[in-house]
Amino acid sequence: MTDHIRWGILGAANFAKAQMGPAIHAARRGTLSALATSSAEKSAGFTAFAPGLRVHQDYDALLNDPEIDAIYIPLPNHMHVDWTLRALDAGKHVLCEKPLAMQEGAFDDVIAARDRTGKLAAEAYMIVHHPQWQKAKALYEDGAIGSLVTVNAMFAFHNDDPTNIRNKAETGGGSIPDIGVYIYGSTRFVTGEEPQEIVMTDIARDNGVDTRAHVAARFPSFLFTGYTSTRMAPYQQIVYHGTEGIMRLTAPFNPMVYGEAQIVLQDAEQRVTTLRFPSDNHYVRQVEAFNASVLDGTPYPCPLEFSRGTQAMIDMVLAAEG
């Protein structure tokens, strides 16, 4: 292997074109080298920012490309596990979009393949790479808000397009798989705790997918409440409320789309401190962390075991649905 990672993208998804393709192209110690798609029209959107890109006509051709070290997978949710396993068996490192799997148990096969092949495999859970989340975790662990009592998390956008994969049950659609990973996983990331019990669910469904999910969960030392929706006005926020203060993230999951990333701290005297993160790109940081892990052996900040824990909470929510 050279001193950089040669990346290929499996499928010309719009998100890959708009976000992850440019991030791979911009990240240090990596090169976006190839794309697998049979659509000349779709490939043009990628060659526009990566002119030397090789385009393979099918997915297997990309996996068999000896000049590719790592594969990014932005396919529909129900295809993630299968193609992650195929890429690992082809000797490639894999960064797969979230949710990597649709049930907790499916992570076991991926973890086993990672360990068997010696390749890095990870879910593309980009938020943990953003400095606002690293700072939020440090503040919490340093006792900035005292003992945590409750977490309230919100993430909503509007998408009622029946042809969109997020609105199809057969492709793993729904607000919980798509954005529940953020409100559940970020709570686990900051606190280091796991849910003990789902105490309430109120879930609305349309065409077999959840379009709104209000959830309350008991963690060992606090109560979590939150909602996700794909049928509400765009909004996101998460609040950690403790005995000695409040920590609020104003654009926790899509900074620069939902506004500037900020951590607003309010102490017991109602004094407010605002920490701002105006320009950090968590997609680029995610790719750079992946590159460093492969090239240097640096521990990856979001291992599969963490992602499996978030899926375990999703499974608990769905099992508790009344």
XYZ file of C-alpha atoms in Angstrom:
322
model
C 0.000 0.000 0.000
C 1.102 3.556 -0.714
C 1.135 6.386 1.826
C -2.457 7.245 0.977
C -5.756 5.416 0.592
C -7.249 4.894 -2.863
C -11.034 5.065 -2.545
C -13.856 3.710 -4.668
C -17.559 4.515 -4.299
C -20.085 1.732 -4.771
C -23.007 3.405 -6.536
C -23.677 6.965 -7.650
C -26.046 8.028 -4.857
C -26.994 11.688 -4.656
C -25.600 11.918 -1.125
C -22.284 10.494 -2.311
C -22.181 13.064 -5.095
C -23.089 16.008 -2.866
C -21.249 15.156 0.361
C -19.087 12.065 0.700
C -17.514 12.068 -2.751
C -16.207 15.636 -2.323
C -15.175 14.780 1.255
C -13.121 11.776 0.131
C -11.613 13.936 -2.603
C -10.703 16.690 -0.105
C -9.493 14.551 2.806
C -5.804 14.333 3.557
C -3.982 11.090 2.776
C -6.665 9.817 0.439
C -7.662 9.866 -3.214
C -11.044 9.318 -4.813
C -9.976 6.971 -7.581
C -13.014 5.066 -8.871
C -16.789 4.860 -9.002
C -19.115 1.981 -9.845
C -22.180 2.961 -11.864
C -23.619 2.034 -15.248
C -25.106 5.512 -15.661
C -22.996 7.961 -17.653
C -25.290 10.756 -16.522
C -24.747 9.972 -12.843
C -20.996 9.498 -13.220
C -20.717 12.968 -14.766
C -21.641 14.494 -11.419
C -18.571 12.849 -9.885
C -16.056 13.430 -12.673
C -16.974 17.114 -12.495
C -15.034 17.433 -9.214
C -12.731 14.409 -9.698
C -11.721 14.511 -13.398
C -9.406 11.485 -13.299
C -12.013 9.172 -11.813
C -12.192 5.650 -13.249
C -15.776 4.496 -13.785
C -16.625 0.804 -13.512
C -19.853 -0.428 -15.069
C -20.778 -2.763 -12.200
C -20.126 -3.174 -8.495
C -18.074 -6.366 -8.724
C -15.645 -4.704 -11.118
C -14.923 -2.068 -8.486
C -14.437 -4.668 -5.757
C -11.998 -6.520 -8.017
C -10.020 -3.389 -8.901
C -6.469 -4.004 -7.556
C -5.809 -0.260 -7.414
C -8.550 0.366 -4.811
C -7.851 0.094 -1.080
C -11.143 1.203 0.454
C -14.803 1.189 -0.549
C -17.456 3.694 0.479
C -20.990 2.238 0.336
C -23.949 4.648 0.008
C -26.445 2.026 -1.206
C -30.022 1.654 0.165
C -30.117 0.425 3.760
C -31.175 -3.143 3.023
C -28.082 -3.685 0.838
C -25.476 -2.527 3.344
C -24.547 -5.759 5.104
C -24.297 -7.853 1.928
C -22.038 -5.442 0.071
C -19.943 -4.692 3.147
C -19.226 -8.408 3.494
C -18.451 -8.702 -0.222
C -16.054 -5.771 -0.080
C -14.253 -7.145 2.975
C -13.904 -10.552 1.336
C -12.476 -8.786 -1.718
C -9.723 -7.394 0.510
C -11.026 -3.827 0.794
C -11.494 -1.607 3.797
C -15.118 -0.457 4.082
C -16.911 2.670 5.199
C -20.645 1.993 4.910
C -23.455 4.478 5.310
C -25.656 4.279 8.370
C -27.500 2.270 9.387
C -24.992 -0.402 8.471
C -27.454 -3.118 9.488
C -31.180 -3.339 10.128
C -30.886 -5.550 13.238
C -28.263 -5.753 15.966
C -27.444 -9.391 15.208
C -26.404 -8.581 11.638
C -23.437 -6.669 13.017
C -21.952 -9.922 14.265
C -21.300 -11.190 10.729
C -19.635 -7.903 9.778
C -17.494 -7.835 12.919
C -16.436 -11.431 12.263
C -15.529 -10.564 8.661
C -13.574 -7.518 9.829
C -11.594 -9.633 12.262
C -11.087 -12.463 9.752
C -9.842 -10.207 6.947
C -7.897 -7.735 9.076
C -9.541 -4.857 7.205
C -11.129 -1.797 8.762
C -14.922 -1.751 8.524
C -17.011 1.046 9.995
C -20.394 2.692 9.835
C -20.328 6.233 8.445
C -21.461 7.860 11.673
C -19.887 11.187 10.954
C -21.017 13.246 13.949
C -18.537 11.724 16.415
C -15.729 13.153 14.273
C -17.021 16.724 14.617
C -15.258 18.819 17.291
C -18.583 19.990 18.740
C -19.357 16.420 19.789
C -15.864 15.738 21.063
C -16.111 18.929 23.128
C -19.608 18.075 24.352
C -18.409 14.680 25.564
C -15.405 16.263 27.329
C -17.605 18.892 29.011
C -20.021 16.237 30.213
C -17.242 14.036 31.563
C -15.682 17.059 33.312
C -18.940 17.704 35.175
C -19.866 20.937 33.408
C -23.595 20.341 34.001
C -23.369 18.323 37.215
C -25.308 15.061 37.395
C -27.346 14.439 34.265
C -31.106 14.224 34.818
C -32.611 14.231 31.335
C -31.696 14.314 27.648
C -34.128 15.671 25.073
C -33.288 15.147 21.388
C -35.127 16.260 18.252
C -34.477 15.649 14.557
C -37.037 16.243 11.811
C -37.254 17.000 8.114
C -39.970 16.730 5.486
C -39.887 14.083 2.767
C -43.182 12.715 1.457
C -41.872 11.510 -1.918
C -43.247 7.954 -2.266
C -40.461 7.012 -4.695
C -37.682 7.961 -2.249
C -35.895 5.002 -0.625
C -36.443 6.619 2.802
C -40.179 6.094 2.313
C -40.050 2.454 1.237
C -40.232 -0.415 3.710
C -38.485 -2.785 1.312
C -35.367 -0.580 1.236
C -35.195 -0.100 5.011
C -36.885 3.291 5.091
C -38.360 5.233 7.977
C -37.298 7.981 10.348
C -35.915 5.615 12.996
C -33.349 3.855 10.746
C -32.508 7.074 8.911
C -32.144 9.603 11.742
C -32.905 7.718 14.949
C -29.265 6.645 14.825
C -28.359 10.273 15.513
C -30.532 11.040 18.529
C -29.940 7.610 20.097
C -26.269 7.235 19.202
C -25.249 10.750 20.221
C -26.821 10.251 23.645
C -24.848 7.045 24.077
C -21.654 8.703 22.783
C -21.691 11.621 25.213
C -22.825 9.746 28.320
C -21.219 6.342 27.766
C -24.442 4.732 29.031
C -26.771 2.175 27.459
C -30.582 2.159 27.637
C -32.149 -0.138 30.204
C -35.788 0.142 29.159
C -38.006 1.820 26.586
C -40.754 3.342 28.708
C -42.865 4.939 25.951
C -43.274 4.932 22.188
C -45.722 6.844 20.014
C -44.991 5.952 16.394
C -46.889 7.003 13.273
C -46.559 4.939 10.108
C -47.327 5.403 6.436
C -46.898 2.721 3.774
C -45.056 0.484 6.231
C -42.442 2.998 7.410
C -42.405 5.172 10.496
C -42.848 8.859 9.684
C -42.746 10.052 13.298
C -41.423 8.359 16.427
C -41.655 9.841 19.910
C -39.632 7.752 22.378
C -38.795 7.785 26.074
C -36.035 5.543 27.423
C -34.613 4.920 30.866
C -30.797 4.949 31.079
C -28.984 4.054 34.321
C -28.650 7.666 35.506
C -31.078 9.720 33.384
C -34.249 9.739 31.306
C -34.068 10.173 27.531
C -36.918 11.656 25.526
C -36.813 12.415 21.829
C -38.481 12.299 18.477
C -37.638 11.791 14.838
C -39.845 12.615 11.885
C -39.801 12.711 8.101
C -43.083 14.630 7.929
C -42.333 17.729 9.989
C -40.652 21.055 9.367
C -36.843 20.751 9.415
C -35.406 21.037 12.913
C -32.726 19.528 15.107
C -31.469 20.089 18.636
C -30.293 18.100 21.641
C -30.319 19.235 25.272
C -28.478 17.684 28.225
C -30.038 18.988 31.463
C -28.148 18.382 34.679
C -28.292 19.407 38.316
C -25.827 22.263 37.815
C -26.300 23.315 34.226
C -27.667 22.806 30.741
C -25.755 21.926 27.551
C -27.563 22.510 24.273
C -26.296 21.696 20.768
C -28.119 23.854 18.232
C -27.144 22.116 14.982
C -25.971 18.752 16.279
C -26.347 16.490 13.272
C -26.119 18.608 10.113
C -24.122 21.735 10.901
C -23.965 24.256 8.052
C -27.356 22.899 6.890
C -29.323 23.566 10.081
C -27.163 26.529 11.078
C -23.805 27.026 12.735
C -22.666 24.320 15.121
C -22.866 25.713 18.633
C -22.691 24.406 22.175
C -24.665 26.695 24.490
C -23.806 26.184 28.160
C -25.967 27.627 30.915
C -24.811 27.287 34.516
C -26.845 27.239 37.722
C -26.704 31.051 37.877
C -28.151 31.223 34.333
C -24.907 32.576 32.917
C -24.551 31.567 29.286
C -21.406 30.607 27.371
C -21.573 29.836 23.660
C -18.910 27.770 21.903
C -18.965 28.086 18.119
C -17.676 25.725 15.409
C -18.265 27.676 12.186
C -16.386 25.735 9.530
C -15.594 22.125 10.505
C -16.683 19.507 7.953
C -17.457 16.248 9.735
C -17.508 14.266 6.485
C -13.921 15.243 5.690
C -12.858 14.577 9.284
C -14.484 11.150 9.140
C -12.525 10.173 6.019
C -9.289 11.520 7.489
C -9.836 9.483 10.660
C -10.457 6.395 8.520
C -7.307 7.027 6.475
C -5.230 7.481 9.621
C -6.596 4.293 11.135
C -5.704 2.258 8.055
C -2.290 3.827 7.477
C -1.097 4.352 11.051
C -3.164 1.958 13.136
C -4.770 4.866 14.974
C -7.868 3.618 16.847
C -10.974 4.493 14.872
C -13.323 6.761 16.887
C -16.480 4.863 15.901
C -15.887 1.090 15.854
C -18.536 -1.394 14.781
C -19.158 -2.314 18.404
C -20.402 1.222 19.079
C -22.654 1.170 16.026
C -24.046 -2.194 17.094
C -25.050 -0.608 20.410
C -27.069 2.082 18.636
C -28.825 -0.566 16.552
C -29.579 -2.426 19.774
C -31.444 0.653 21.036
C -33.309 0.937 17.725
C -34.320 -2.719 18.063
C -35.554 -2.002 21.608
C -37.653 0.915 20.356
C -39.244 -1.131 17.588
C -39.901 -4.058 19.930
C -41.677 -1.708 22.357
C -43.927 -0.219 19.685
C -47.533 -0.589 20.823
